Structures are given as C-alpha cells and as structure tokens.
C-alpha cells in the first residue's frame, strides 16, 4: 500500500487549489444568489486542462489518471461546487463515455472539442418518471433506417443550457427492455431539440439545470454510441466512474466547510477564550477531520482501482455513499460552529451546506448506492 501522492499529483492539486482561490472565489456569493452560470470560469477551466483531464492527449485531453482528477475535483469543490459539477459531468460522464465507447469519427468530431473545453457536454438519462428507476425510459429513438427519430423529455440535466453536445439515452425496442436502449449524440441546434425550463435549485445554483425536449428530432445513425441496444450498459458503466467524481466533489465540499470552521474557531471568542478552546467545538472538529480523512481514503481508493483497470463498481458506490453523507453532516456542523454568522451568505458555509445535499441525490441517490454495494456483496 502506498499512500503517497506523486510530484505530478501534488502539482495538479496545487494548480486546482490556486485556480479555485484566485478565480472561483471572487464573485461566488453573487453567482449563487443570481443562479448565474460561471461561463468565464468554465472557459478558464478548459484552458487550464480541467475539462478533459483523463482523455488521451491524442483527443485534446490531459492524459492524466483518475487520482489527479479526484484531487482537482476536491480542491475546486472546496470553493465552488457549481463549477465542479460542470467539470465532473464533462470529464467523467461525457468525455469518458465517448473515449471508452465512441467511434474514431465520433472522437475526432466531438471528443477533441469537449476535452479541450471548447464546448461543454451534457449526459441525459433522467426523465420526469425515470430517476432512480433508470431502465423505465419513456424517451423513444425509433429506427428509421439511416436515422433515429427521437421523442421525449429529459429532466434535471446538468449543463442543460450551456452544453453543445448531449448524450441522450432513449428506448428503441421496448420489448427488449433495457437491452433495447441506445445512447445518441445529439447536437444543440438540431431541429426539434428545445431547451426547456431552468430549475430554481436549493444548491449548486450557478450550474444550469434544465429540462430538454425532443420532438421528431432526426439523429443520424452514425451518432449512436456503441452497438445497437448498448445504451443502458453505456449509462451504467459511465456512471460507475461518474460516482467517483461526485464522491470527490462531496469530499471537497466537506473539507472546504471544515477548513472554514477550523479557522473561524481560532478567531471567534466566547466566554473569555477562543471557541476552539471549548471542548464542545474541539470534539466537532475532531470528528469532522476523522470522517473527512476516511472519505478521502475511500475516494482515492476508488480512483486508484480505476487507474489500475480493476473492478471499481463497489468502491465507487461506497466512496459516493460515504463522502456525500460526510459532506451533509460536516457542512451542517460547520454552520453550527459559525453560529449566527453561519446562517448568512458571506461566510460561505451555508452555501456549502445547500450544495452538499445534491451529492446524496445525483448520479444515484444514497439508497441506490446501497443497492449497488449490496448486489456486489453477493455477486
Ligand atoms: N455497472 C455496469 N452495469 C450495470 C450496473 C453497473 N453499476 N448496474 C446495472 N448494470 C447492468 C446489469 O448488468 C444489467 O445488464 P444485463 O441484463 O445485460 O446483465 C442491466 O444493467 C440492468 O441492470 P438491473 O437488472 O440490475 O436493473 P435494475 O433496474 O434492477 O437496476 C439500477 C438498475 C442499478 C437501479 C440503475 O437503474 C441505476 O443505477 N439507477 C440510478 C440512476 C442514476 O444514477 N441516475 C443518475 C442520473 S445522471 C446524473 O445525475 C448526472 C448529473 O446531472 C450530475
């Protein structure tokens, strides 16, 4: 076992930390208040190589490992979870999915632009009636010979408005159930493809979450990713890696709140001494530090298994389950340590608490992670 990070890992971590401090922190409260997409900051993430970190340089990516990716996700999420979800979806769902399963033409046409951050991608699986129960796809992709005719609605789509390239999961053959589902690359601007309502969210407010509507959208056959009927397997195997990204996001949110609480506890005085010197506060901070370290080990382990091409399904689900619970608990306690100041926006911990909640919901709820873990126990 080797717990040490390499020189390269430390450099990525430092680059992400300094980008988050210098370029994401300024204006973050305003962007959250106004639910304003961080367009300039996301462009910079592309320039700095954070949008396609694990993609091969041949396709415009950074050619880095999953450990580097989680280190960057952690640092960026300490400050700005809205920016980090844009990054996470682009990296681990869209870029990974295309690189692992796309054709050479699809990689040249789409992956190169996505990995370099010239365009943003979206992953469109969830529907009004299909969240956790993802095989119940109502969106249809009828086989019309040299194209698919796409009809349906996707919900809660991260990067819904800001994306140019969407991976859309849809049912082609209902009789074949999940084996009759396909994944199609659909470009914005295709006739019949409309961006719907923007969601007014509790947290990650600066990321843009929309419904997407498809009415008789003609998608060329060459835009199908993988063999006919591979779409559900594509979604599941892509989400296995996505969950490592969200686990790293949850870890970052928890660590960000903990660092703020630790600092505040050494500044604020009550009953004649720093509040850190009260055991009630020390115990909270000790428990936070311990849980965060445990979450970090699970996240790094899942990333390391992915890098070693070993099975990481269960490790990813465990990391996401645990890190997201730690994020929710730690951020709530960080607000408590800040007292009245914790409840107002300029101290940042209330935002982190709102942001933490989604990590227990998207890319598979905590309940779905338990289901995945339990199935692996007896597989
Ligand atoms: N990895 C690889 N394959 C998997 C898999 C996994 N983790 N889980 C299931 N599969 C495969 C199965 O092997 C099976 O294939 P075969 O029949 O060919 O063997 C097929 O998928 C269907 O599996 P099940 O029979 O187990 O299907 P199910 O309906 O009982 O359960 C589920 C599936 C695990 C509950 C799945 O629906 C699921 O993960 N749901 C959660 C969906 C989710 O995570 N949504 C996130 C939306 S995207 C998002 O949030 C992005 C964002 O904006 C940030």
XYZ file of C-alpha atoms and ligand atoms in Angstrom:
433
model
C 0.000 0.000 0.000
C 1.293 3.433 -0.912
C -0.497 6.473 0.488
C 1.915 8.995 -1.024
C 0.960 11.322 -3.846
C 3.471 11.726 -6.680
C 5.101 15.041 -7.676
C 2.633 15.223 -10.603
C -0.337 14.676 -8.298
C 0.848 17.402 -5.939
C 1.288 19.790 -8.878
C -2.274 19.147 -10.117
C -3.592 19.621 -6.576
C -1.755 22.925 -6.210
C -2.888 24.183 -9.629
C -6.535 23.413 -8.804
C -6.243 24.977 -5.335
C -4.781 28.190 -6.654
C -7.304 28.405 -9.517
C -10.181 27.933 -7.045
C -8.856 30.572 -4.630
C -7.948 33.148 -7.262
C -10.591 32.661 -9.915
C -13.601 30.875 -8.422
C -13.864 32.526 -5.006
C -14.287 36.112 -6.295
C -17.997 36.703 -7.038
C -19.145 33.301 -5.807
C -21.869 34.649 -3.495
C -23.301 36.794 -6.305
C -23.260 33.922 -8.809
C -25.054 31.725 -6.263
C -27.632 34.446 -5.471
C -28.338 35.153 -9.116
C -28.065 31.489 -10.204
C -25.608 32.765 -12.840
C -23.631 30.211 -14.853
C -19.845 30.693 -14.371
C -19.184 30.967 -18.129
C -15.832 32.776 -17.866
C -14.586 30.454 -15.120
C -15.593 27.324 -17.066
C -13.740 28.689 -20.106
C -10.660 29.072 -17.894
C -11.094 25.508 -16.622
C -10.868 24.419 -20.264
C -7.714 26.488 -20.825
C -6.121 25.040 -17.689
C -6.893 21.471 -18.750
C -9.573 20.677 -16.154
C -12.355 19.771 -18.617
C -10.870 16.625 -20.130
C -8.279 15.602 -17.592
C -8.263 11.847 -18.217
C -8.714 11.992 -22.009
C -5.719 10.965 -24.088
C -3.699 13.928 -25.479
C -4.436 12.467 -28.931
C -8.010 13.734 -28.442
C -7.167 17.019 -26.762
C -7.129 15.812 -23.160
C -4.621 15.915 -20.326
C -3.788 12.190 -20.334
C -3.894 12.152 -16.534
C -5.007 9.445 -14.146
C -8.186 9.285 -12.067
C -6.252 10.166 -8.891
C -5.251 13.503 -10.463
C -8.887 14.048 -11.440
C -10.226 13.491 -7.905
C -7.525 15.745 -6.448
C -8.604 18.557 -8.779
C -12.305 17.901 -8.111
C -11.678 18.036 -4.354
C -9.843 21.374 -4.489
C -12.329 23.033 -6.841
C -15.297 21.741 -4.809
C -13.878 23.207 -1.589
C -14.734 26.580 -3.072
C -17.278 26.160 -5.878
C -19.432 23.051 -6.244
C -21.379 24.668 -9.101
C -18.216 24.861 -11.202
C -17.123 21.386 -10.148
C -20.344 19.689 -11.275
C -19.911 21.230 -14.746
C -16.394 19.808 -14.721
C -17.465 16.429 -13.350
C -20.206 15.790 -15.927
C -17.942 16.876 -18.788
C -14.994 14.745 -17.613
C -16.372 11.567 -16.188
C -19.681 11.131 -17.984
C -19.367 12.751 -21.412
C -15.633 12.585 -22.222
C -15.089 9.213 -20.571
C -18.156 7.731 -22.286
C -17.062 8.907 -25.733
C -13.445 7.880 -25.310
C -14.334 4.424 -23.975
C -17.159 3.574 -26.369
C -17.256 6.103 -29.245
C -16.093 5.506 -32.820
C -12.922 7.148 -34.133
C -15.098 9.609 -36.123
C -17.126 10.498 -33.001
C -13.912 11.066 -31.040
C -12.426 13.301 -33.730
C -15.641 15.258 -34.198
C -16.838 15.657 -30.591
C -14.316 14.456 -28.002
C -11.490 16.757 -29.117
C -13.654 19.849 -28.563
C -15.161 18.555 -25.301
C -11.826 17.528 -23.781
C -10.193 20.867 -24.529
C -13.186 22.727 -23.096
C -14.117 24.437 -26.383
C -17.626 23.050 -25.915
C -19.461 21.572 -22.927
C -21.290 18.250 -22.807
C -24.434 17.004 -21.056
C -25.475 13.495 -20.016
C -29.211 12.964 -20.473
C -30.574 9.909 -18.669
C -33.117 11.161 -16.090
C -36.735 11.767 -17.046
C -39.808 13.084 -15.218
C -40.806 9.442 -14.452
C -37.335 7.827 -14.504
C -34.836 8.934 -11.880
C -33.581 6.019 -9.770
C -35.581 3.601 -11.952
C -33.425 4.412 -14.952
C -34.492 1.470 -17.145
C -38.021 2.957 -17.397
C -37.151 5.205 -20.324
C -40.157 6.965 -21.914
C -37.988 8.807 -24.463
C -38.017 6.887 -27.728
C -35.485 6.625 -30.566
C -37.315 4.906 -33.416
C -35.125 3.231 -36.002
C -35.953 4.881 -39.347
C -33.203 3.305 -41.442
C -30.313 5.767 -41.637
C -31.507 7.882 -38.697
C -33.300 7.644 -35.339
C -36.432 9.680 -34.661
C -36.090 10.991 -31.127
C -39.105 11.982 -28.996
C -39.355 12.681 -25.281
C -38.328 14.828 -22.344
C -35.213 14.694 -20.162
C -35.206 16.286 -16.699
C -32.689 17.850 -14.286
C -29.965 17.930 -16.924
C -26.712 19.459 -15.670
C -25.245 21.815 -18.344
C -28.692 21.696 -19.966
C -28.395 25.156 -21.492
C -24.629 25.651 -21.599
C -23.866 22.383 -23.402
C -23.444 21.977 -27.165
C -23.216 18.180 -27.265
C -25.692 15.923 -25.462
C -25.540 12.184 -24.855
C -29.199 11.139 -24.865
C -30.408 7.767 -23.608
C -33.593 6.532 -25.326
C -35.639 3.382 -25.904
C -35.541 1.894 -29.395
C -37.094 -1.520 -28.811
C -39.420 -1.688 -25.813
C -39.777 -5.479 -25.981
C -36.066 -5.857 -25.309
C -36.400 -3.727 -22.158
C -33.004 -2.352 -21.007
C -31.292 -4.192 -23.864
C -33.346 -2.152 -26.355
C -31.968 1.212 -25.164
C -29.496 3.363 -27.143
C -27.217 6.323 -26.430
C -27.261 9.007 -29.127
C -25.072 12.069 -29.600
C -27.426 14.979 -30.241
C -26.128 18.431 -31.124
C -27.786 21.651 -29.991
C -29.446 23.353 -32.937
C -30.813 20.102 -34.378
C -34.428 20.839 -35.467
C -36.954 19.747 -32.833
C -34.445 19.920 -29.943
C -35.504 22.615 -27.457
C -34.019 23.640 -24.094
C -36.857 23.718 -21.538
C -37.363 25.182 -18.085
C -34.402 26.175 -15.917
C -34.651 24.690 -12.421
C -34.530 27.072 -9.431
C -32.404 24.941 -7.119
C -31.545 24.771 -3.393
C -27.807 24.396 -4.044
C -25.219 24.310 -6.851
C -27.291 27.265 -8.020
C -24.791 28.635 -10.522
C -24.761 25.391 -12.522
C -27.512 25.334 -15.140
C -30.041 22.548 -14.753
C -32.760 22.289 -17.390
C -35.308 20.002 -18.916
C -34.623 19.151 -22.565
C -37.403 18.493 -25.073
C -37.128 16.376 -28.212
C -39.868 16.401 -30.863
C -39.259 14.344 -34.016
C -35.526 15.042 -33.826
C -33.640 13.228 -36.607
C -30.376 11.819 -35.274
C -28.034 10.206 -37.852
C -27.238 6.541 -37.218
C -23.516 7.321 -37.015
C -24.286 9.256 -33.808
C -25.192 6.118 -31.872
C -22.544 5.285 -29.255
C -21.741 1.565 -29.167
C -23.667 -1.350 -30.630
C -27.451 -1.313 -31.055
C -29.000 -1.861 -27.586
C -25.865 -0.890 -25.640
C -27.297 2.398 -24.307
C -28.253 1.272 -20.809
C -24.975 -0.550 -20.251
C -23.241 2.589 -21.550
C -25.091 4.716 -18.967
C -24.368 2.335 -16.087
C -20.673 1.856 -16.792
C -20.188 5.585 -17.357
C -21.975 6.357 -14.084
C -19.656 3.973 -12.202
C -16.804 6.398 -12.935
C -19.028 9.468 -12.568
C -19.720 8.430 -8.997
C -16.011 8.735 -8.183
C -16.154 12.336 -9.443
C -19.216 13.153 -7.311
C -17.621 11.428 -4.311
C -14.612 13.739 -4.785
C -16.980 16.686 -5.053
C -18.652 15.705 -1.759
C -15.229 15.281 -0.148
C -14.230 18.758 -1.319
C -17.445 20.344 -0.013
C -16.871 18.687 3.389
C -13.191 19.678 3.521
C -13.993 23.256 2.458
C -16.552 23.643 5.256
C -14.205 22.045 7.786
C -11.324 24.391 6.877
C -13.604 27.431 7.281
C -14.919 26.153 10.630
C -11.416 25.431 11.943
C -10.226 28.931 11.006
C -13.302 30.597 12.476
C -12.972 28.640 15.717
C -9.500 30.158 16.209
C -10.740 33.709 15.560
C -14.054 33.844 17.395
C -14.035 34.352 21.144
C -16.775 33.397 23.626
C -16.730 33.164 27.417
C -13.273 34.753 27.507
C -11.434 32.411 25.108
C -11.262 31.243 21.507
C -14.176 28.942 20.790
C -11.620 26.323 19.663
C -10.607 26.051 23.330
C -14.087 24.872 24.259
C -14.244 21.092 24.193
C -17.703 21.128 22.588
C -16.138 22.750 19.495
C -12.945 20.653 19.583
C -14.973 17.441 19.537
C -16.931 18.580 16.492
C -13.734 19.483 14.628
C -12.025 16.228 15.612
C -14.976 14.216 14.344
C -15.097 16.239 11.113
C -11.370 15.712 10.450
C -11.679 11.964 11.083
C -14.717 11.456 8.844
C -13.186 13.563 6.057
C -9.984 11.531 6.176
C -11.995 8.289 5.967
C -13.962 9.663 2.993
C -10.719 10.755 1.320
C -9.267 7.240 1.600
C -12.387 5.732 0.010
C -12.321 8.271 -2.831
C -8.610 7.779 -3.546
C -9.029 4.005 -3.384
C -11.837 4.031 -5.960
C -9.758 6.283 -8.249
C -6.694 4.085 -7.834
C -8.693 0.938 -8.711
C -9.944 2.678 -11.868
C -6.376 3.616 -12.783
C -5.293 0.017 -12.307
C -8.158 -1.206 -14.536
C -9.565 -3.225 -11.657
C -13.262 -3.538 -10.787
C -14.308 -0.294 -9.091
C -18.133 -0.517 -9.128
C -18.475 -1.199 -5.409
C -15.591 1.074 -4.388
C -17.124 3.987 -6.341
C -20.547 3.437 -4.765
C -19.017 3.198 -1.263
C -16.989 6.364 -1.812
C -20.010 8.313 -3.044
C -22.320 6.997 -0.313
C -19.897 7.786 2.490
C -18.440 11.056 1.201
C -21.876 12.541 0.500
C -23.127 11.656 3.999
C -19.937 13.190 5.454
C -20.472 16.323 3.344
C -24.023 16.795 4.616
C -23.064 16.216 8.242
C -19.857 18.290 8.159
C -21.435 21.298 6.451
C -24.314 21.302 8.950
C -21.841 21.221 11.848
C -19.738 23.950 10.206
C -22.809 26.202 10.151
C -23.370 25.348 13.832
C -19.795 26.301 14.780
C -20.238 29.639 12.986
C -23.477 30.289 14.916
C -25.427 33.275 13.564
C -22.640 34.079 11.088
C -23.003 30.601 9.632
C -26.555 31.381 8.627
C -25.606 34.343 6.426
C -24.173 34.117 2.953
C -20.855 35.949 3.233
C -19.380 33.249 5.497
C -19.816 30.574 2.765
C -20.715 27.616 4.988
C -24.487 27.921 4.411
C -23.832 27.654 0.643
C -21.673 24.580 1.153
C -24.470 23.063 3.265
C -27.002 23.674 0.481
C -24.531 22.354 -2.108
C -23.833 19.200 -0.079
C -27.415 17.925 -0.306
C -27.324 17.192 -4.041
C -24.354 14.842 -3.632
C -26.735 12.446 -1.835
C -29.105 12.600 -4.807
C -27.455 12.878 -8.234
C -25.558 10.160 -10.091
C -27.520 7.680 -7.985
C -29.104 8.502 -4.615
C -27.586 7.176 -1.377
C -30.256 4.464 -1.476
C -29.181 3.414 -5.000
C -25.527 3.320 -3.856
C -26.551 0.918 -1.035
C -28.350 -1.224 -3.600
C -25.256 -1.302 -5.846
C -22.998 -2.158 -2.871
C -25.339 -4.907 -1.642
C -25.551 -6.508 -5.103
C -21.758 -6.558 -5.325
C -21.543 -8.294 -1.911
C -23.154 -11.416 -3.366
C -22.003 -11.170 -6.990
N -22.333 -1.213 -13.909
C -22.432 -1.891 -15.090
N -23.578 -2.482 -15.486
C -24.634 -2.397 -14.655
C -24.591 -1.711 -13.426
C -23.373 -1.103 -13.064
N -23.224 -0.433 -11.924
N -25.796 -1.785 -12.833
C -26.577 -2.499 -13.647
N -25.888 -2.863 -14.741
C -26.361 -3.647 -15.889
C -26.779 -5.049 -15.452
O -25.690 -5.940 -15.543
C -27.884 -5.375 -16.432
O -27.370 -5.788 -17.660
P -27.591 -7.317 -18.216
O -29.031 -7.646 -18.003
O -27.194 -7.220 -19.648
O -26.688 -8.145 -17.392
C -28.526 -4.041 -16.717
O -27.558 -3.045 -16.377
C -29.798 -3.800 -15.945
O -29.473 -3.947 -14.581
P -30.524 -4.395 -13.483
O -31.284 -5.591 -13.961
O -29.755 -4.514 -12.224
O -31.532 -3.137 -13.494
P -32.392 -2.566 -12.316
O -33.462 -1.788 -12.960
O -32.772 -3.617 -11.326
O -31.379 -1.583 -11.510
C -30.098 0.419 -11.197
C -30.561 -0.693 -12.139
C -28.787 -0.003 -10.560
C -31.105 0.745 -10.106
C -29.945 1.600 -12.146
O -31.196 1.919 -12.730
C -29.352 2.820 -11.515
O -28.134 2.905 -11.320
N -30.204 3.838 -11.201
C -29.721 5.154 -10.782
C -29.642 6.043 -11.988
C -28.677 7.153 -11.792
O -27.600 7.007 -11.216
N -29.028 8.305 -12.354
C -28.145 9.431 -12.358
C -28.565 10.392 -13.433
S -27.208 11.187 -14.215
C -26.787 12.496 -13.227
O -27.233 12.634 -12.123
C -25.751 13.385 -13.802
C -25.791 14.760 -13.267
O -26.560 15.568 -13.695
C -24.811 15.190 -12.278
